[in-house]
Amino acid sequence: MDATCEPQSYVFKYILQSTTTNDTEMSLYTLFKKSSTLATITLAIVFGHLAACSGSDSDKTETEALRDTIVSLRQRGKNMRNQSRFDEALRLHSEGLNLAKAIGDTAEWIQALNNIGTDYRRMGIYDVAQEYHYNAYRMCEESTDTAYVMRKNRVVSLNGLGNIYLSIRSYERADSAFRLALAGEHALGSNTGQAINYANLGAIYNARGDDEKALQYYRKSMELNRADSNDLGIALCHTYFGNIYEKHRRYDKALHEYSEAYRIMEASKDN
């Protein structure tokens, strides 16, 4: 057999990273049984090598097939998380993490770490979530890659850490993380990203009881969400306003804000 037709090591690396048993035969059986992803990957590699034997670039074909699988896992995991199916989200994101490690794709590796961190945070398991987000942030800091995706990964890591600190009422650490994330989003030119972090800073002031300061940050968030025509962000800001007005028993204004939020979300469902 020509050397270009010999099996590559990616799938083997994935198998080794996905199992704790030394019985390779049983490992393969177990993984194929529980992971449709592995079956998909193997088929992709088989077809990739068939193409390679016909004269194609085998490494490129195989790596591109695996990257497509990683992207699919990432999106499917997010969909599961949005449906509160956290176990499924974790399984998919963990498979994506193992694949990203196997092919040495640092950007996807970090995205997987952040997604797993978010999965655990949504489940309320903050110590584990913090570990994943911190590892993602550390990898970003150690990388010399200045591409948009890597810079965005760093911001997402900081935002994840900030949300954890906010949830456990570590407000100073949350404030620091969100301000770093805000600066990162500003450098990236992302209105929606900045809006998210202004709202997060507003949430800190709201939690501390400084409602006037909270309103200032929520208004800045609203301004940026409107600049991006971000209906979800706009609706959320109306909800934040309503919450503060309700606290101060300004029920007419609170009702107006809640009604606006409801109207926007209902309209977005029809689109």
mmCIF file of C-alpha atoms in Angstrom:
data_model
loop_
_atom_site.group_PDB
_atom_site.id
_atom_site.type_symbol
_atom_site.label_atom_id
_atom_site.label_comp_id
_atom_site.label_asym_id
_atom_site.label_seq_id
_atom_site.Cartn_x
_atom_site.Cartn_y
_atom_site.Cartn_z
ATOM 1 C CA MET A 1 0.000 0.000 0.000
ATOM 2 C CA ASP A 2 1.188 3.504 -0.806
ATOM 3 C CA ALA A 3 2.198 5.510 2.273
ATOM 4 C CA THR A 4 -0.436 8.175 1.489
ATOM 5 C CA CYS A 5 -3.140 5.494 1.891
ATOM 6 C CA GLU A 6 -2.079 4.422 5.387
ATOM 7 C CA PRO A 7 -4.481 5.300 8.250
ATOM 8 C CA GLN A 8 -3.823 8.587 10.012
ATOM 9 C CA SER A 9 -3.685 8.967 13.791
ATOM 10 C CA TYR A 10 -6.570 11.406 14.483
ATOM 11 C CA VAL A 11 -9.301 8.862 15.108
ATOM 12 C CA PHE A 12 -6.932 6.757 17.224
ATOM 13 C CA LYS A 13 -6.079 9.824 19.339
ATOM 14 C CA TYR A 14 -9.793 10.499 19.741
ATOM 15 C CA ILE A 15 -10.411 6.922 20.901
ATOM 16 C CA LEU A 16 -7.571 7.094 23.419
ATOM 17 C CA GLN A 17 -8.875 10.408 24.810
ATOM 18 C CA SER A 18 -12.443 9.113 25.003
ATOM 19 C CA THR A 19 -11.854 5.912 26.972
ATOM 20 C CA THR A 20 -10.276 4.856 30.234
ATOM 21 C CA THR A 21 -9.935 1.135 29.452
ATOM 22 C CA ASN A 22 -6.819 -0.549 28.071
ATOM 23 C CA ASP A 23 -8.903 -3.065 26.118
ATOM 24 C CA THR A 24 -8.821 -1.500 22.642
ATOM 25 C CA GLU A 25 -11.370 -3.900 21.189
ATOM 26 C CA MET A 26 -13.858 -3.245 23.986
ATOM 27 C CA SER A 27 -13.091 0.506 23.784
ATOM 28 C CA LEU A 28 -13.998 0.563 20.113
ATOM 29 C CA TYR A 29 -17.180 -1.424 20.700
ATOM 30 C CA THR A 30 -18.279 0.822 23.577
ATOM 31 C CA LEU A 31 -17.534 4.049 21.715
ATOM 32 C CA PHE A 32 -19.333 2.986 18.556
ATOM 33 C CA LYS A 33 -22.306 1.897 20.644
ATOM 34 C CA LYS A 34 -22.610 5.155 22.571
ATOM 35 C CA SER A 35 -21.285 7.642 20.023
ATOM 36 C CA SER A 36 -22.847 8.208 16.639
ATOM 37 C CA THR A 37 -20.206 10.910 16.251
ATOM 38 C CA LEU A 38 -17.403 8.365 16.209
ATOM 39 C CA ALA A 39 -19.188 6.359 13.535
ATOM 40 C CA THR A 40 -19.595 9.526 11.453
ATOM 41 C CA ILE A 41 -15.951 10.435 11.894
ATOM 42 C CA THR A 42 -14.773 6.977 10.904
ATOM 43 C CA LEU A 43 -16.876 7.010 7.771
ATOM 44 C CA ALA A 44 -15.502 10.445 6.912
ATOM 45 C CA ILE A 45 -11.967 9.180 7.362
ATOM 46 C CA VAL A 46 -12.629 6.060 5.281
ATOM 47 C CA PHE A 47 -13.964 8.168 2.418
ATOM 48 C CA GLY A 48 -11.096 10.589 2.926
ATOM 49 C CA HIS A 49 -8.551 7.819 2.505
ATOM 50 C CA LEU A 50 -10.349 6.471 -0.529
ATOM 51 C CA ALA A 51 -10.014 9.940 -2.019
ATOM 52 C CA ALA A 52 -6.383 10.027 -0.923
ATOM 53 C CA CYS A 53 -5.649 6.809 -2.761
ATOM 54 C CA SER A 54 -7.143 8.431 -5.831
ATOM 55 C CA GLY A 55 -4.610 11.226 -5.582
ATOM 56 C CA SER A 56 -6.186 13.724 -3.123
ATOM 57 C CA ASP A 57 -4.498 15.280 -0.120
ATOM 58 C CA SER A 58 -5.354 12.789 2.647
ATOM 59 C CA ASP A 59 -4.333 14.936 5.621
ATOM 60 C CA LYS A 60 -6.344 17.876 4.358
ATOM 61 C CA THR A 61 -9.408 15.762 3.558
ATOM 62 C CA GLU A 62 -9.380 14.048 6.926
ATOM 63 C CA THR A 63 -8.781 17.221 8.929
ATOM 64 C CA GLU A 64 -11.513 19.125 7.096
ATOM 65 C CA ALA A 65 -13.954 16.266 7.736
ATOM 66 C CA LEU A 66 -13.113 16.325 11.435
ATOM 67 C CA ARG A 67 -13.435 20.112 11.624
ATOM 68 C CA ASP A 68 -16.888 19.875 10.040
ATOM 69 C CA THR A 69 -17.815 17.333 12.697
ATOM 70 C CA ILE A 70 -16.512 19.583 15.487
ATOM 71 C CA VAL A 71 -18.598 22.513 14.230
ATOM 72 C CA SER A 72 -21.670 20.263 14.078
ATOM 73 C CA LEU A 73 -21.065 19.030 17.631
ATOM 74 C CA ARG A 74 -20.656 22.588 18.878
ATOM 75 C CA GLN A 75 -23.947 23.759 17.374
ATOM 76 C CA ARG A 76 -25.900 20.664 18.360
ATOM 77 C CA GLY A 77 -24.598 21.054 21.911
ATOM 78 C CA LYS A 78 -25.790 24.661 22.023
ATOM 79 C CA ASN A 79 -29.205 23.600 20.765
ATOM 80 C CA MET A 80 -29.435 20.992 23.530
ATOM 81 C CA ARG A 81 -28.389 23.560 26.118
ATOM 82 C CA ASN A 82 -31.038 26.003 24.912
ATOM 83 C CA GLN A 83 -33.581 23.246 25.487
ATOM 84 C CA SER A 84 -32.156 22.675 29.005
ATOM 85 C CA ARG A 85 -30.976 19.215 27.975
ATOM 86 C CA PHE A 86 -27.680 19.699 29.746
ATOM 87 C CA ASP A 87 -26.477 16.088 29.820
ATOM 88 C CA GLU A 88 -26.773 15.912 26.038
ATOM 89 C CA ALA A 89 -25.085 19.296 25.667
ATOM 90 C CA LEU A 90 -22.177 18.155 27.823
ATOM 91 C CA ARG A 91 -21.789 14.918 25.893
ATOM 92 C CA LEU A 92 -21.703 16.690 22.533
ATOM 93 C CA HIS A 93 -19.390 19.477 23.669
ATOM 94 C CA SER A 94 -17.065 16.957 25.339
ATOM 95 C CA GLU A 95 -16.823 14.953 22.118
ATOM 96 C CA GLY A 96 -16.004 18.169 20.291
ATOM 97 C CA LEU A 97 -13.309 18.938 22.853
ATOM 98 C CA ASN A 98 -11.661 15.532 22.378
ATOM 99 C CA LEU A 99 -11.695 15.917 18.605
ATOM 100 C CA ALA A 100 -10.268 19.438 18.749
ATOM 101 C CA LYS A 101 -7.444 18.141 20.940
ATOM 102 C CA ALA A 102 -6.818 15.233 18.574
ATOM 103 C CA ILE A 103 -6.290 17.455 15.531
ATOM 104 C CA GLY A 104 -4.611 20.251 17.497
ATOM 105 C CA ASP A 105 -7.189 22.927 16.642
ATOM 106 C CA THR A 106 -6.597 25.433 19.442
ATOM 107 C CA ALA A 107 -9.478 27.755 18.546
ATOM 108 C CA GLU A 108 -12.037 24.930 18.577
ATOM 109 C CA TRP A 109 -10.415 23.498 21.692
ATOM 110 C CA ILE A 110 -11.003 26.790 23.526
ATOM 111 C CA GLN A 111 -14.557 27.129 22.202
ATOM 112 C CA ALA A 112 -15.322 23.643 23.507
ATOM 113 C CA LEU A 113 -13.893 24.517 26.938
ATOM 114 C CA ASN A 114 -16.057 27.637 27.062
ATOM 115 C CA ASN A 115 -19.162 25.737 25.983
ATOM 116 C CA ILE A 116 -18.622 23.074 28.627
ATOM 117 C CA GLY A 117 -18.087 25.839 31.183
ATOM 118 C CA THR A 118 -21.382 27.416 30.151
ATOM 119 C CA ASP A 119 -23.139 24.024 30.336
ATOM 120 C CA TYR A 120 -21.982 23.549 33.921
ATOM 121 C CA ARG A 121 -22.806 27.156 34.832
ATOM 122 C CA ARG A 122 -26.359 26.757 33.564
ATOM 123 C CA MET A 123 -26.586 23.658 35.759
ATOM 124 C CA GLY A 124 -25.401 25.659 38.774
ATOM 125 C CA ILE A 125 -22.130 23.694 39.128
ATOM 126 C CA TYR A 126 -20.006 26.796 39.431
ATOM 127 C CA ASP A 127 -16.694 25.333 40.614
ATOM 128 C CA VAL A 128 -16.430 23.046 37.584
ATOM 129 C CA ALA A 129 -17.675 25.779 35.252
ATOM 130 C CA GLN A 130 -15.012 28.166 36.563
ATOM 131 C CA GLU A 131 -12.282 25.615 35.892
ATOM 132 C CA TYR A 132 -13.296 25.206 32.247
ATOM 133 C CA HIS A 133 -13.637 28.940 31.591
ATOM 134 C CA TYR A 134 -10.327 29.651 33.316
ATOM 135 C CA ASN A 135 -8.534 27.000 31.266
ATOM 136 C CA ALA A 136 -10.002 28.559 28.123
ATOM 137 C CA TYR A 137 -8.844 32.018 29.226
ATOM 138 C CA ARG A 138 -5.354 30.713 30.075
ATOM 139 C CA MET A 139 -5.002 29.127 26.634
ATOM 140 C CA CYS A 140 -6.031 32.416 25.005
ATOM 141 C CA GLU A 141 -3.462 34.338 27.019
ATOM 142 C CA GLU A 142 -0.717 31.873 26.096
ATOM 143 C CA SER A 143 -1.579 31.894 22.390
ATOM 144 C CA THR A 144 0.153 34.197 19.907
ATOM 145 C CA ASP A 145 -2.841 33.952 17.545
ATOM 146 C CA THR A 146 -4.391 37.409 17.059
ATOM 147 C CA ALA A 147 -7.187 36.315 14.707
ATOM 148 C CA TYR A 148 -10.742 37.452 15.409
ATOM 149 C CA VAL A 149 -11.880 34.013 16.571
ATOM 150 C CA MET A 150 -9.142 33.745 19.186
ATOM 151 C CA ARG A 151 -9.778 37.266 20.474
ATOM 152 C CA LYS A 152 -13.489 36.466 20.680
ATOM 153 C CA ASN A 153 -12.683 33.262 22.564
ATOM 154 C CA ARG A 154 -10.824 35.304 25.174
ATOM 155 C CA VAL A 155 -13.805 37.630 25.617
ATOM 156 C CA VAL A 156 -16.211 34.697 25.958
ATOM 157 C CA SER A 157 -13.949 33.177 28.628
ATOM 158 C CA LEU A 158 -13.957 36.425 30.601
ATOM 159 C CA ASN A 159 -17.709 36.785 30.236
ATOM 160 C CA GLY A 160 -18.204 33.234 31.490
ATOM 161 C CA LEU A 161 -16.011 33.885 34.520
ATOM 162 C CA GLY A 162 -17.847 37.145 35.200
ATOM 163 C CA ASN A 163 -21.212 35.392 35.154
ATOM 164 C CA ILE A 164 -19.948 32.793 37.619
ATOM 165 C CA TYR A 165 -18.631 35.481 39.975
ATOM 166 C CA LEU A 166 -21.944 37.338 39.677
ATOM 167 C CA SER A 167 -23.869 34.169 40.506
ATOM 168 C CA ILE A 168 -21.805 33.541 43.658
ATOM 169 C CA ARG A 169 -21.997 37.248 44.610
ATOM 170 C CA SER A 170 -18.288 37.898 44.186
ATOM 171 C CA TYR A 171 -19.085 41.315 42.762
ATOM 172 C CA GLU A 172 -15.602 42.828 42.599
ATOM 173 C CA ARG A 173 -14.250 39.894 40.613
ATOM 174 C CA ALA A 174 -17.330 39.944 38.402
ATOM 175 C CA ASP A 175 -16.874 43.664 37.745
ATOM 176 C CA SER A 176 -13.228 43.144 36.784
ATOM 177 C CA ALA A 177 -14.026 40.264 34.415
ATOM 178 C CA PHE A 178 -16.905 42.084 32.731
ATOM 179 C CA ARG A 179 -14.873 45.260 32.206
ATOM 180 C CA LEU A 180 -12.078 43.276 30.567
ATOM 181 C CA ALA A 181 -14.675 41.526 28.399
ATOM 182 C CA LEU A 182 -16.250 44.884 27.532
ATOM 183 C CA ALA A 183 -12.884 46.278 26.438
ATOM 184 C CA GLY A 184 -12.346 43.178 24.309
ATOM 185 C CA GLU A 185 -15.728 43.510 22.624
ATOM 186 C CA HIS A 186 -15.079 47.206 21.980
ATOM 187 C CA ALA A 187 -11.782 46.316 20.277
ATOM 188 C CA LEU A 188 -13.649 43.752 18.159
ATOM 189 C CA GLY A 189 -16.275 46.342 17.209
ATOM 190 C CA SER A 190 -19.151 44.208 18.474
ATOM 191 C CA ASN A 191 -22.159 46.269 19.562
ATOM 192 C CA THR A 192 -24.035 43.210 20.779
ATOM 193 C CA GLY A 193 -21.010 41.976 22.730
ATOM 194 C CA GLN A 194 -20.619 45.363 24.393
ATOM 195 C CA ALA A 195 -24.349 45.487 25.120
ATOM 196 C CA ILE A 196 -24.170 42.142 26.919
ATOM 197 C CA ASN A 197 -21.357 43.313 29.160
ATOM 198 C CA TYR A 198 -22.951 46.683 29.916
ATOM 199 C CA ALA A 199 -26.054 44.766 30.992
ATOM 200 C CA ASN A 200 -23.909 42.473 33.130
ATOM 201 C CA LEU A 201 -22.303 45.466 34.822
ATOM 202 C CA GLY A 202 -25.784 46.865 35.370
ATOM 203 C CA ALA A 203 -26.733 43.584 37.047
ATOM 204 C CA ILE A 204 -23.852 44.017 39.506
ATOM 205 C CA TYR A 205 -25.041 47.489 40.515
ATOM 206 C CA ASN A 206 -28.613 46.225 40.716
ATOM 207 C CA ALA A 207 -27.522 43.401 43.035
ATOM 208 C CA ARG A 208 -25.669 45.932 45.193
ATOM 209 C CA GLY A 209 -28.758 48.101 45.424
ATOM 210 C CA ASP A 210 -27.395 50.998 43.352
ATOM 211 C CA ASP A 211 -30.366 51.206 40.995
ATOM 212 C CA GLU A 212 -29.476 54.578 39.452
ATOM 213 C CA LYS A 213 -26.095 53.268 38.384
ATOM 214 C CA ALA A 214 -27.704 50.050 37.183
ATOM 215 C CA LEU A 215 -30.106 52.060 35.009
ATOM 216 C CA GLN A 216 -27.188 53.941 33.451
ATOM 217 C CA TYR A 217 -25.569 50.684 32.352
ATOM 218 C CA TYR A 218 -28.865 49.174 31.199
ATOM 219 C CA ARG A 219 -29.540 52.279 29.085
ATOM 220 C CA LYS A 220 -26.108 51.981 27.475
ATOM 221 C CA SER A 221 -26.870 48.333 26.781
ATOM 222 C CA MET A 222 -30.187 49.311 25.208
ATOM 223 C CA GLU A 223 -28.467 51.885 22.997
ATOM 224 C CA LEU A 224 -26.020 49.302 21.643
ATOM 225 C CA ASN A 225 -28.706 46.631 21.199
ATOM 226 C CA ARG A 226 -30.765 49.080 19.157
ATOM 227 C CA ALA A 227 -27.721 49.925 17.051
ATOM 228 C CA ASP A 228 -27.544 46.218 16.138
ATOM 229 C CA SER A 229 -31.333 45.747 15.894
ATOM 230 C CA ASN A 230 -30.925 42.995 18.470
ATOM 231 C CA ASP A 231 -34.529 42.221 19.459
ATOM 232 C CA LEU A 232 -33.595 39.801 22.234
ATOM 233 C CA GLY A 233 -31.217 42.302 23.815
ATOM 234 C CA ILE A 234 -33.785 45.105 23.502
ATOM 235 C CA ALA A 235 -36.474 42.975 25.133
ATOM 236 C CA LEU A 236 -34.127 42.000 27.954
ATOM 237 C CA CYS A 237 -33.309 45.657 28.627
ATOM 238 C CA HIS A 238 -37.032 46.468 28.893
ATOM 239 C CA THR A 239 -37.256 43.648 31.435
ATOM 240 C CA TYR A 240 -34.324 45.068 33.416
ATOM 241 C CA PHE A 241 -35.971 48.487 33.458
ATOM 242 C CA GLY A 242 -39.257 46.937 34.562
ATOM 243 C CA ASN A 243 -37.553 45.106 37.397
ATOM 244 C CA ILE A 244 -36.039 48.289 38.800
ATOM 245 C CA TYR A 245 -39.269 50.280 38.448
ATOM 246 C CA GLU A 246 -41.171 47.484 40.170
ATOM 247 C CA LYS A 247 -38.714 47.534 43.078
ATOM 248 C CA HIS A 248 -39.484 51.229 43.510
ATOM 249 C CA ARG A 249 -43.242 50.615 43.228
ATOM 250 C CA ARG A 250 -43.506 52.592 40.024
ATOM 251 C CA TYR A 251 -45.910 50.003 38.748
ATOM 252 C CA ASP A 252 -47.201 51.949 35.749
ATOM 253 C CA LYS A 253 -43.685 52.305 34.329
ATOM 254 C CA ALA A 254 -42.828 48.712 35.229
ATOM 255 C CA LEU A 255 -45.950 47.450 33.437
ATOM 256 C CA HIS A 256 -45.069 49.503 30.375
ATOM 257 C CA GLU A 257 -41.529 48.042 30.234
ATOM 258 C CA TYR A 258 -42.731 44.463 30.718
ATOM 259 C CA SER A 259 -45.380 44.978 28.047
ATOM 260 C CA GLU A 260 -42.765 46.249 25.606
ATOM 261 C CA ALA A 261 -40.556 43.251 26.293
ATOM 262 C CA TYR A 262 -43.489 40.890 25.707
ATOM 263 C CA ARG A 263 -44.517 42.678 22.513
ATOM 264 C CA ILE A 264 -41.024 42.489 21.037
ATOM 265 C CA MET A 265 -40.601 38.805 21.856
ATOM 266 C CA GLU A 266 -44.002 37.928 20.430
ATOM 267 C CA ALA A 267 -43.210 39.848 17.248
ATOM 268 C CA SER A 268 -39.875 38.073 16.910
ATOM 269 C CA LYS A 269 -41.637 34.696 17.082
ATOM 270 C CA ASP A 270 -43.662 35.621 14.008
ATOM 271 C CA ASN A 271 -40.586 36.484 11.944
#
